[in-house]
PDB file of C-alpha atoms and ligand atoms in Angstrom:
ATOM      1  CA  UNK A1478      -0.470 -10.544 -26.136  1.00 30.00           C
ATOM      2  CA  UNK A1479      -1.455 -12.035 -22.817  1.00 33.00           C
ATOM      3  CA  UNK A1480      -4.617 -11.121 -21.012  1.00 39.00           C
ATOM      4  CA  UNK A1481      -4.204  -9.452 -17.608  1.00 47.00           C
ATOM      5  CA  UNK A1482      -6.099 -11.155 -14.833  1.00 44.00           C
ATOM      6  CA  UNK A1483      -6.702 -10.337 -11.195  1.00 42.00           C
ATOM      7  CA  UNK A1484      -3.825 -12.644 -10.324  1.00 42.00           C
ATOM      8  CA  UNK A1485      -1.373 -11.105 -12.795  1.00 48.00           C
ATOM      9  CA  UNK A1486       0.488  -8.573 -10.732  1.00 45.00           C
ATOM     10  CA  UNK A1487       3.627  -8.798 -12.782  1.00 47.00           C
ATOM     11  CA  UNK A1488       5.566  -5.560 -12.507  1.00 44.00           C
ATOM     12  CA  UNK A1489       6.757  -5.754 -16.105  1.00 41.00           C
ATOM     13  CA  UNK A1490       3.511  -6.434 -17.960  1.00 53.00           C
ATOM     14  CA  UNK A1491       4.036  -3.361 -20.070  1.00 57.00           C
ATOM     15  CA  UNK A1492       7.815  -3.626 -20.332  1.00 74.00           C
ATOM     16  CA  UNK A1493       8.409  -0.445 -18.336  1.00 90.00           C
ATOM     17  CA  UNK A1494      10.919   0.048 -15.529  1.00 94.00           C
ATOM     18  CA  UNK A1495       8.794   1.856 -12.931  1.00 96.00           C
ATOM     19  CA  UNK A1496       5.180   1.761 -14.072  1.00 96.00           C
ATOM     20  CA  UNK A1497       2.950  -1.314 -14.390  1.00 92.00           C
ATOM     21  CA  UNK A1498      -0.730  -1.962 -15.096  1.00 91.00           C
ATOM     22  CA  UNK A1499      -2.694  -4.303 -12.818  1.00 88.00           C
ATOM     23  CA  UNK A1500      -6.293  -5.407 -12.933  1.00 76.00           C
ATOM     24  CA  UNK A1501      -6.959  -5.065  -9.273  1.00 66.00           C
ATOM     25  CA  UNK A1502      -9.417  -6.982  -7.161  1.00 57.00           C
ATOM     26  CA  UNK A1503      -8.774  -4.268  -4.579  1.00 59.00           C
ATOM     27  CA  UNK A1504      -9.953  -1.442  -6.803  1.00 61.00           C
ATOM     28  CA  UNK A1505     -12.289  -3.237  -9.263  1.00 69.00           C
ATOM     29  CA  UNK A1506     -10.623  -1.908 -12.414  1.00 80.00           C
ATOM     30  CA  UNK A1507      -7.275  -0.948 -13.800  1.00 91.00           C
ATOM     31  CA  UNK A1508      -4.765   0.127 -11.236  1.00 91.00           C
ATOM     32  CA  UNK A1509      -1.538   1.722 -12.392  1.00 94.00           C
ATOM     33  CA  UNK A1510       1.287   0.819 -10.082  1.00 94.00           C
ATOM     34  CA  UNK A1511       4.467   2.794  -9.571  1.00 97.00           C
ATOM     35  CA  UNK A1512       7.351   0.630  -8.396  1.00 97.00           C
ATOM     36  CA  UNK A1513      10.273   2.536  -6.907  1.00 98.00           C
ATOM     37  CA  UNK A1514      11.951  -0.696  -5.774  1.00 97.00           C
ATOM     38  CA  UNK A1515      12.951  -2.603  -8.906  1.00 95.00           C
ATOM     39  CA  UNK A1516      15.727  -4.075  -6.721  1.00 96.00           C
ATOM     40  CA  UNK A1517      13.133  -5.859  -4.483  1.00 97.00           C
ATOM     41  CA  UNK A1518      14.539  -4.056  -1.444  1.00 98.00           C
ATOM     42  CA  UNK A1519      12.639  -3.173   1.701  1.00 98.00           C
ATOM     43  CA  UNK A1520      13.702  -2.094   5.176  1.00 98.00           C
ATOM     44  CA  UNK A1521      11.108  -4.555   6.578  1.00 98.00           C
ATOM     45  CA  UNK A1522      10.492  -8.250   5.913  1.00 98.00           C
ATOM     46  CA  UNK A1523       6.842  -8.959   6.553  1.00 98.00           C
ATOM     47  CA  UNK A1524       6.136 -12.683   6.764  1.00 98.00           C
ATOM     48  CA  UNK A1525       3.233 -12.346   4.318  1.00 98.00           C
ATOM     49  CA  UNK A1526       5.167 -10.212   1.802  1.00 98.00           C
ATOM     50  CA  UNK A1527       4.391 -11.177  -1.784  1.00 95.00           C
ATOM     51  CA  UNK A1528       7.622  -9.801  -3.231  1.00 96.00           C
ATOM     52  CA  UNK A1529       9.779 -12.636  -4.575  1.00 95.00           C
ATOM     53  CA  UNK A1530      13.495 -12.532  -3.749  1.00 96.00           C
ATOM     54  CA  UNK A1531      12.914  -9.759  -1.256  1.00 97.00           C
ATOM     55  CA  UNK A1532      16.139  -8.312   0.170  1.00 97.00           C
ATOM     56  CA  UNK A1533      16.784  -5.875   3.001  1.00 97.00           C
ATOM     57  CA  UNK A1534      17.677  -2.437   1.788  1.00 97.00           C
ATOM     58  CA  UNK A1535      16.439   0.724   0.159  1.00 98.00           C
ATOM     59  CA  UNK A1536      15.170   1.797  -3.241  1.00 97.00           C
ATOM     60  CA  UNK A1537      17.955   2.553  -5.698  1.00 97.00           C
ATOM     61  CA  UNK A1538      18.421   5.980  -7.206  1.00 96.00           C
ATOM     62  CA  UNK A1539      15.664   6.357  -9.722  1.00 95.00           C
ATOM     63  CA  UNK A1540      15.077   8.604 -12.699  1.00 96.00           C
ATOM     64  CA  UNK A1541      11.947  10.733 -12.066  1.00 96.00           C
ATOM     65  CA  UNK A1542      11.969  11.996 -15.647  1.00 97.00           C
ATOM     66  CA  UNK A1543      11.882   8.449 -16.996  1.00 97.00           C
ATOM     67  CA  UNK A1544       9.106   7.612 -14.532  1.00 97.00           C
ATOM     68  CA  UNK A1545       7.060  10.566 -15.733  1.00 97.00           C
ATOM     69  CA  UNK A1546       7.594   9.554 -19.369  1.00 96.00           C
ATOM     70  CA  UNK A1547       6.592   5.959 -18.652  1.00 96.00           C
ATOM     71  CA  UNK A1548       3.452   7.099 -16.871  1.00 97.00           C
ATOM     72  CA  UNK A1549       2.589   9.474 -19.683  1.00 96.00           C
ATOM     73  CA  UNK A1550       3.148   6.666 -22.216  1.00 95.00           C
ATOM     74  CA  UNK A1551       0.882   4.223 -20.331  1.00 95.00           C
ATOM     75  CA  UNK A1552      -1.839   6.820 -19.692  1.00 96.00           C
ATOM     76  CA  UNK A1553      -1.803   7.707 -23.355  1.00 95.00           C
ATOM     77  CA  UNK A1554      -2.109   4.027 -24.322  1.00 93.00           C
ATOM     78  CA  UNK A1555      -4.989   3.470 -21.888  1.00 94.00           C
ATOM     79  CA  UNK A1556      -6.918   6.703 -22.478  1.00 95.00           C
ATOM     80  CA  UNK A1557      -6.220   7.328 -26.166  1.00 94.00           C
ATOM     81  CA  UNK A1558      -4.880   4.027 -27.474  1.00 93.00           C
ATOM     82  CA  UNK A1559      -6.143   0.450 -27.687  1.00 91.00           C
ATOM     83  CA  UNK A1560      -4.827  -0.809 -24.328  1.00 90.00           C
ATOM     84  CA  UNK A1561      -8.222  -2.109 -23.186  1.00 88.00           C
ATOM     85  CA  UNK A1562      -8.800  -3.947 -26.485  1.00 89.00           C
ATOM     86  CA  UNK A1563      -5.341  -5.513 -26.476  1.00 87.00           C
ATOM     87  CA  UNK A1564      -5.818  -6.812 -22.964  1.00 82.00           C
ATOM     88  CA  UNK A1565      -9.455  -7.824 -23.602  1.00 83.00           C
ATOM     89  CA  UNK A1566     -10.729  -6.147 -20.487  1.00 83.00           C
ATOM     90  CA  UNK A1567     -14.442  -6.513 -19.765  1.00 83.00           C
ATOM     91  CA  UNK A1568     -16.479  -3.329 -20.189  1.00 87.00           C
ATOM     92  CA  UNK A1569     -16.961  -2.771 -16.445  1.00 85.00           C
ATOM     93  CA  UNK A1570     -13.211  -2.768 -15.892  1.00 85.00           C
ATOM     94  CA  UNK A1571     -12.334  -0.281 -18.600  1.00 90.00           C
ATOM     95  CA  UNK A1572     -11.581   2.425 -16.138  1.00 92.00           C
ATOM     96  CA  UNK A1573      -8.459   3.598 -14.328  1.00 94.00           C
ATOM     97  CA  UNK A1574      -9.341   3.310 -10.667  1.00 93.00           C
ATOM     98  CA  UNK A1575      -6.117   4.495  -9.176  1.00 94.00           C
ATOM     99  CA  UNK A1576      -2.464   5.219  -9.457  1.00 96.00           C
ATOM    100  CA  UNK A1577      -0.737   3.498  -6.567  1.00 95.00           C
ATOM    101  CA  UNK A1578       2.832   3.985  -5.424  1.00 97.00           C
ATOM    102  CA  UNK A1579       3.234   0.399  -4.449  1.00 93.00           C
ATOM    103  CA  UNK A1580       6.085  -1.764  -5.539  1.00 87.00           C
ATOM    104  CA  UNK A1581       8.578  -4.411  -4.592  1.00 96.00           C
ATOM    105  CA  UNK A1582       9.752  -2.737  -1.409  1.00 98.00           C
ATOM    106  CA  UNK A1583       9.250   0.356   0.703  1.00 98.00           C
ATOM    107  CA  UNK A1584       8.669   3.308  -1.672  1.00 98.00           C
ATOM    108  CA  UNK A1585       9.525   6.030   0.825  1.00 98.00           C
ATOM    109  CA  UNK A1586      13.077   4.670   1.003  1.00 98.00           C
ATOM    110  CA  UNK A1587      13.514   6.338  -2.400  1.00 98.00           C
ATOM    111  CA  UNK A1588      15.628   9.461  -1.830  1.00 97.00           C
ATOM    112  CA  UNK A1589      13.825  11.218  -4.691  1.00 97.00           C
ATOM    113  CA  UNK A1590      10.395  10.509  -3.230  1.00 98.00           C
ATOM    114  CA  UNK A1591       9.254  14.139  -3.477  1.00 98.00           C
ATOM    115  CA  UNK A1592      10.393  14.313  -7.127  1.00 98.00           C
ATOM    116  CA  UNK A1593       8.423  11.119  -7.806  1.00 98.00           C
ATOM    117  CA  UNK A1594       5.263  12.712  -6.425  1.00 98.00           C
ATOM    118  CA  UNK A1595       5.935  15.732  -8.610  1.00 98.00           C
ATOM    119  CA  UNK A1596       6.347  13.505 -11.691  1.00 98.00           C
ATOM    120  CA  UNK A1597       3.054  11.699 -11.023  1.00 98.00           C
ATOM    121  CA  UNK A1598       1.296  15.037 -10.460  1.00 98.00           C
ATOM    122  CA  UNK A1599       2.660  16.369 -13.738  1.00 98.00           C
ATOM    123  CA  UNK A1600       1.480  13.347 -15.754  1.00 97.00           C
ATOM    124  CA  UNK A1601      -1.970  13.429 -14.100  1.00 97.00           C
ATOM    125  CA  UNK A1602      -2.301  17.145 -14.870  1.00 97.00           C
ATOM    126  CA  UNK A1603      -1.533  16.539 -18.534  1.00 97.00           C
ATOM    127  CA  UNK A1604      -4.393  14.026 -18.781  1.00 96.00           C
ATOM    128  CA  UNK A1605      -6.699  16.071 -16.571  1.00 95.00           C
ATOM    129  CA  UNK A1606      -7.050  13.181 -14.132  1.00 95.00           C
ATOM    130  CA  UNK A1607      -7.421  14.941 -10.793  1.00 92.00           C
ATOM    131  CA  UNK A1608     -10.640  13.840  -9.151  1.00 90.00           C
ATOM    132  CA  UNK A1609     -11.140  11.130 -11.795  1.00 90.00           C
ATOM    133  CA  UNK A1610      -9.061   8.499 -10.037  1.00 94.00           C
ATOM    134  CA  UNK A1611      -7.558   7.787  -6.662  1.00 94.00           C
ATOM    135  CA  UNK A1612      -3.933   8.420  -5.845  1.00 97.00           C
ATOM    136  CA  UNK A1613      -2.643   5.988  -3.240  1.00 97.00           C
ATOM    137  CA  UNK A1614       0.683   5.556  -1.488  1.00 98.00           C
ATOM    138  CA  UNK A1615       1.163   2.184   0.210  1.00 98.00           C
ATOM    139  CA  UNK A1616       3.836   2.427   2.880  1.00 98.00           C
ATOM    140  CA  UNK A1617       5.081   0.926   6.118  1.00 98.00           C
ATOM    141  CA  UNK A1618       5.490   4.504   7.327  1.00 98.00           C
ATOM    142  CA  UNK A1619       8.790   3.903   9.069  1.00 98.00           C
ATOM    143  CA  UNK A1620      10.740   6.562   7.126  1.00 98.00           C
ATOM    144  CA  UNK A1621       8.226   9.340   7.596  1.00 98.00           C
ATOM    145  CA  UNK A1622      10.717  11.502   9.498  1.00 97.00           C
ATOM    146  CA  UNK A1623      12.740  12.100   6.340  1.00 98.00           C
ATOM    147  CA  UNK A1624      12.267  15.618   4.927  1.00 98.00           C
ATOM    148  CA  UNK A1625      11.849  14.383   1.326  1.00 97.00           C
ATOM    149  CA  UNK A1626       9.108  12.009   2.463  1.00 98.00           C
ATOM    150  CA  UNK A1627       7.255  14.746   4.339  1.00 98.00           C
ATOM    151  CA  UNK A1628       7.568  17.118   1.385  1.00 98.00           C
ATOM    152  CA  UNK A1629       6.277  14.379  -0.897  1.00 98.00           C
ATOM    153  CA  UNK A1630       3.349  13.611   1.405  1.00 98.00           C
ATOM    154  CA  UNK A1631       2.309  17.249   1.641  1.00 98.00           C
ATOM    155  CA  UNK A1632       2.335  17.451  -2.160  1.00 98.00           C
ATOM    156  CA  UNK A1633       0.512  14.092  -2.425  1.00 98.00           C
ATOM    157  CA  UNK A1634      -2.222  15.560  -0.245  1.00 98.00           C
ATOM    158  CA  UNK A1635      -2.464  18.661  -2.452  1.00 98.00           C
ATOM    159  CA  UNK A1636      -2.896  16.364  -5.459  1.00 97.00           C
ATOM    160  CA  UNK A1637      -5.807  14.649  -3.664  1.00 97.00           C
ATOM    161  CA  UNK A1638      -3.775  11.580  -2.726  1.00 98.00           C
ATOM    162  CA  UNK A1639      -4.116   9.313   0.281  1.00 98.00           C
ATOM    163  CA  UNK A1640      -1.822   7.016   2.248  1.00 98.00           C
ATOM    164  CA  UNK A1641      -2.342   3.404   3.266  1.00 98.00           C
ATOM    165  CA  UNK A1642      -0.154   3.039   6.338  1.00 98.00           C
ATOM    166  CA  UNK A1643       0.739  -0.453   7.497  1.00 98.00           C
ATOM    167  CA  UNK A1644      -0.006  -1.339  11.115  1.00 98.00           C
ATOM    168  CA  UNK A1645      -0.143  -5.107  11.636  1.00 98.00           C
ATOM    169  CA  UNK A1646       0.620  -5.127  15.330  1.00 98.00           C
ATOM    170  CA  UNK A1647       0.736  -2.741  18.252  1.00 98.00           C
ATOM    171  CA  UNK A1648       3.223  -4.709  20.334  1.00 98.00           C
ATOM    172  CA  UNK A1649       6.973  -4.815  19.992  1.00 98.00           C
ATOM    173  CA  UNK A1650       6.904  -8.620  19.853  1.00 97.00           C
ATOM    174  CA  UNK A1651       4.193  -8.584  17.190  1.00 98.00           C
ATOM    175  CA  UNK A1652       6.061  -6.082  15.038  1.00 98.00           C
ATOM    176  CA  UNK A1653       9.133  -8.308  15.261  1.00 98.00           C
ATOM    177  CA  UNK A1654       7.171 -11.469  14.519  1.00 97.00           C
ATOM    178  CA  UNK A1655       5.031 -10.170  11.643  1.00 98.00           C
ATOM    179  CA  UNK A1656       7.144  -7.411  10.105  1.00 98.00           C
ATOM    180  CA  UNK A1657      10.623  -8.545  11.230  1.00 98.00           C
ATOM    181  CA  UNK A1658      11.425  -5.061  12.412  1.00 98.00           C
ATOM    182  CA  UNK A1659      12.644  -3.703  15.720  1.00 97.00           C
ATOM    183  CA  UNK A1660      10.256  -0.845  16.310  1.00 97.00           C
ATOM    184  CA  UNK A1661       8.292   0.312  19.328  1.00 97.00           C
ATOM    185  CA  UNK A1662       4.530   0.911  19.166  1.00 97.00           C
ATOM    186  CA  UNK A1663       4.987   4.541  20.353  1.00 97.00           C
ATOM    187  CA  UNK A1664       7.299   5.097  17.359  1.00 98.00           C
ATOM    188  CA  UNK A1665       4.645   3.664  15.024  1.00 98.00           C
ATOM    189  CA  UNK A1666       2.107   5.999  16.605  1.00 98.00           C
ATOM    190  CA  UNK A1667       4.417   8.973  16.137  1.00 98.00           C
ATOM    191  CA  UNK A1668       4.993   8.125  12.475  1.00 98.00           C
ATOM    192  CA  UNK A1669       1.290   7.613  11.936  1.00 98.00           C
ATOM    193  CA  UNK A1670       0.440  10.946  13.500  1.00 98.00           C
ATOM    194  CA  UNK A1671       2.964  12.800  11.313  1.00 98.00           C
ATOM    195  CA  UNK A1672       1.546  11.051   8.253  1.00 98.00           C
ATOM    196  CA  UNK A1673      -2.114  11.624   9.096  1.00 98.00           C
ATOM    197  CA  UNK A1674      -1.530  15.317   9.729  1.00 98.00           C
ATOM    198  CA  UNK A1675       0.180  15.683   6.340  1.00 98.00           C
ATOM    199  CA  UNK A1676      -2.133  13.621   4.152  1.00 98.00           C
ATOM    200  CA  UNK A1677      -5.415  11.661   4.452  1.00 98.00           C
ATOM    201  CA  UNK A1678      -4.351   8.312   5.916  1.00 98.00           C
ATOM    202  CA  UNK A1679      -5.916   4.865   6.171  1.00 98.00           C
ATOM    203  CA  UNK A1680      -4.441   2.216   8.418  1.00 98.00           C
ATOM    204  CA  UNK A1681      -3.789  -1.020   6.540  1.00 98.00           C
ATOM    205  CA  UNK A1682      -3.788  -4.192   8.623  1.00 98.00           C
ATOM    206  CA  UNK A1683      -3.257  -7.801   7.598  1.00 97.00           C
ATOM    207  CA  UNK A1684      -4.975 -10.225   9.950  1.00 97.00           C
ATOM    208  CA  UNK A1685      -4.098 -13.910   9.553  1.00 97.00           C
ATOM    209  CA  UNK A1686      -3.306 -17.149  11.354  1.00 97.00           C
ATOM    210  CA  UNK A1687       0.310 -18.024  12.180  1.00 96.00           C
ATOM    211  CA  UNK A1688       1.033 -21.705  12.851  1.00 96.00           C
ATOM    212  CA  UNK A1689      -2.709 -22.305  12.735  1.00 96.00           C
ATOM    213  CA  UNK A1690      -3.544 -19.804  15.478  1.00 96.00           C
ATOM    214  CA  UNK A1691      -5.127 -16.351  15.135  1.00 96.00           C
ATOM    215  CA  UNK A1692      -3.363 -13.404  16.817  1.00 96.00           C
ATOM    216  CA  UNK A1693      -3.431 -13.845  20.609  1.00 96.00           C
ATOM    217  CA  UNK A1694      -6.097 -12.037  22.628  1.00 96.00           C
ATOM    218  CA  UNK A1695      -3.415  -9.762  24.084  1.00 97.00           C
ATOM    219  CA  UNK A1696      -2.262  -8.868  20.546  1.00 97.00           C
ATOM    220  CA  UNK A1697      -5.781  -8.055  19.428  1.00 97.00           C
ATOM    221  CA  UNK A1698      -6.448  -5.988  22.524  1.00 98.00           C
ATOM    222  CA  UNK A1699      -3.201  -4.048  22.093  1.00 98.00           C
ATOM    223  CA  UNK A1700      -4.190  -3.294  18.496  1.00 98.00           C
ATOM    224  CA  UNK A1701      -7.655  -2.100  19.528  1.00 98.00           C
ATOM    225  CA  UNK A1702      -6.158   0.004  22.350  1.00 98.00           C
ATOM    226  CA  UNK A1703      -3.760   1.521  19.822  1.00 98.00           C
ATOM    227  CA  UNK A1704      -6.684   2.543  17.600  1.00 98.00           C
ATOM    228  CA  UNK A1705      -8.674   3.804  20.575  1.00 98.00           C
ATOM    229  CA  UNK A1706      -5.803   6.052  21.620  1.00 98.00           C
ATOM    230  CA  UNK A1707      -5.600   7.516  18.113  1.00 97.00           C
ATOM    231  CA  UNK A1708      -9.285   8.301  18.381  1.00 97.00           C
ATOM    232  CA  UNK A1709      -8.949   9.838  21.836  1.00 97.00           C
ATOM    233  CA  UNK A1710      -6.093  12.035  20.647  1.00 97.00           C
ATOM    234  CA  UNK A1711      -8.124  13.033  17.583  1.00 97.00           C
ATOM    235  CA  UNK A1712      -5.449  11.929  15.150  1.00 97.00           C
ATOM    236  CA  UNK A1713      -7.353  12.195  11.881  1.00 97.00           C
ATOM    237  CA  UNK A1714      -7.425   8.606  10.585  1.00 98.00           C
ATOM    238  CA  UNK A1715      -9.734   7.943   7.620  1.00 98.00           C
ATOM    239  CA  UNK A1716     -10.403   4.379   8.680  1.00 98.00           C
ATOM    240  CA  UNK A1717      -8.974   0.868   8.617  1.00 98.00           C
ATOM    241  CA  UNK A1718      -8.376  -1.365   5.610  1.00 98.00           C
ATOM    242  CA  UNK A1719      -8.589  -4.843   7.083  1.00 98.00           C
ATOM    243  CA  UNK A1720      -7.012  -7.532   4.921  1.00 96.00           C
ATOM    244  CA  UNK A1721      -7.048 -11.276   5.109  1.00 95.00           C
ATOM    245  CA  UNK A1722      -4.370 -13.395   3.498  1.00 93.00           C
ATOM    246  CA  UNK A1723      -5.490 -12.989  -0.110  1.00 82.00           C
ATOM    247  CA  UNK A1724      -2.387 -14.047  -1.970  1.00 86.00           C
ATOM    248  CA  UNK A1725       0.475 -16.387  -1.095  1.00 92.00           C
ATOM    249  CA  UNK A1726       3.477 -15.098   0.777  1.00 97.00           C
ATOM    250  CA  UNK A1727       6.819 -15.364  -0.985  1.00 97.00           C
ATOM    251  CA  UNK A1728       8.722 -15.553   2.310  1.00 97.00           C
ATOM    252  CA  UNK A1729      10.112 -18.621   4.080  1.00 97.00           C
ATOM    253  CA  UNK A1730       7.273 -18.444   6.610  1.00 97.00           C
ATOM    254  CA  UNK A1731       4.685 -19.008   3.863  1.00 97.00           C
ATOM    255  CA  UNK A1732       3.778 -22.585   4.889  1.00 97.00           C
ATOM    256  CA  UNK A1733       3.113 -21.389   8.443  1.00 97.00           C
ATOM    257  CA  UNK A1734       0.552 -18.751   7.426  1.00 98.00           C
ATOM    258  CA  UNK A1735      -3.115 -19.286   6.660  1.00 97.00           C
ATOM    259  CA  UNK A1736      -6.229 -17.215   6.134  1.00 96.00           C
ATOM    260  CA  UNK A1737      -8.650 -16.703   9.012  1.00 96.00           C
ATOM    261  CA  UNK A1738     -12.328 -17.570   8.600  1.00 96.00           C
ATOM    262  CA  UNK A1739     -14.459 -14.700   7.345  1.00 96.00           C
ATOM    263  CA  UNK A1740     -16.432 -14.748  10.606  1.00 97.00           C
ATOM    264  CA  UNK A1741     -13.233 -13.972  12.486  1.00 96.00           C
ATOM    265  CA  UNK A1742     -12.403 -11.048  10.194  1.00 97.00           C
ATOM    266  CA  UNK A1743     -15.944  -9.744  10.573  1.00 97.00           C
ATOM    267  CA  UNK A1744     -15.654  -9.960  14.343  1.00 97.00           C
ATOM    268  CA  UNK A1745     -12.495  -7.844  14.186  1.00 97.00           C
ATOM    269  CA  UNK A1746     -14.239  -5.447  11.837  1.00 98.00           C
ATOM    270  CA  UNK A1747     -17.086  -4.936  14.318  1.00 98.00           C
ATOM    271  CA  UNK A1748     -14.630  -4.358  17.165  1.00 98.00           C
ATOM    272  CA  UNK A1749     -12.860  -1.651  15.174  1.00 98.00           C
ATOM    273  CA  UNK A1750     -16.128  -0.071  14.078  1.00 98.00           C
ATOM    274  CA  UNK A1751     -17.187   0.059  17.721  1.00 98.00           C
ATOM    275  CA  UNK A1752     -14.330   2.527  18.232  1.00 98.00           C
ATOM    276  CA  UNK A1753     -15.955   4.859  15.726  1.00 97.00           C
ATOM    277  CA  UNK A1754     -13.665   4.050  12.795  1.00 98.00           C
ATOM    278  CA  UNK A1755     -14.703   3.124   9.262  1.00 98.00           C
ATOM    279  CA  UNK A1756     -13.545  -0.316   8.153  1.00 98.00           C
ATOM    280  CA  UNK A1757     -13.138  -1.689   4.636  1.00 97.00           C
ATOM    281  CA  UNK A1758     -12.748  -5.435   4.756  1.00 96.00           C
ATOM    282  CA  UNK A1759     -10.827  -7.245   2.009  1.00 91.00           C
ATOM    283  CA  UNK A1760     -10.926 -10.904   3.016  1.00 88.00           C
TER     284      UNK A1760
HETATM  285  S1  SF4 B2868       6.639  -3.393   4.033  1.00 80.47           S
HETATM  286 FE1  SF4 B2868       5.634  -4.120   2.150  1.00 80.47          FE
HETATM  287  S2  SF4 B2868       7.316  -4.538   0.715  1.00 80.47           S
HETATM  288 FE2  SF4 B2868       8.209  -4.345   2.749  1.00 80.47          FE
HETATM  289  S3  SF4 B2868       8.337  -6.445   3.490  1.00 80.47           S
HETATM  290 FE3  SF4 B2868       6.399  -5.590   4.224  1.00 80.47          FE
HETATM  291  S4  SF4 B2868       4.877  -6.168   2.696  1.00 80.47           S
HETATM  292 FE4  SF4 B2868       6.917  -6.445   1.755  1.00 80.47          FE
END
């Protein structure tokens, strides 16, 4: 049996279709991932995306009952079985930090998204996990207008869940360059507002150098103005998760991307904090 490490983010470590265990640097313990995109399909193509063989598209039809059973099986193994022994986890990591809907593509493209939330809620209830771990949805937020997504988000909020909503740029050119999507910043703002009013929402931003250069001053200013407007309009954002380039991109642009110096990330952090927002930096 192999030992999970912080770099082992294999989706099939436990041989399950939708559910996978990860020792997460992000959460400092065991994170249980829920992957609704076993087909590696996303409606975006971010240049830093770590999904291998990423294709454009949507999540396939999934089986919420199977997902619930897989989650129940893994939770049982972790909480009542010998999972931690088998994977030789150090004592300080023998804890489930979170269940994250985060897979090989955009999870909200799953047409049964609300049923998925229900399945996760059911499994958590059986193991009495509410309040004991975090429930996180990682999304690009672009499909938030769909009724099943909004129903799912409202339920996610009731379960105590939160959303990490991707905003890498606040210009049309930046969104095209970084996320390979044709989307206007006002549309991103609209989606973000819908999301934040349904469920506690963090903005997740990846900040990196492209062809050796950090984002242009105009890009950075547009991003800060975007955040400032959210603040002015009292859109209830929890804060900003500011990421560097932690792991290698699996996209063709990979050789053109590089991490920014920590000082640069800290400078951005201070600028965001100056707007009155909390920042969690993950260099
Ligand atoms: S939204 Fe997520 S899954 Fe989709 S391309 Fe971007 S990083 Fe990859």
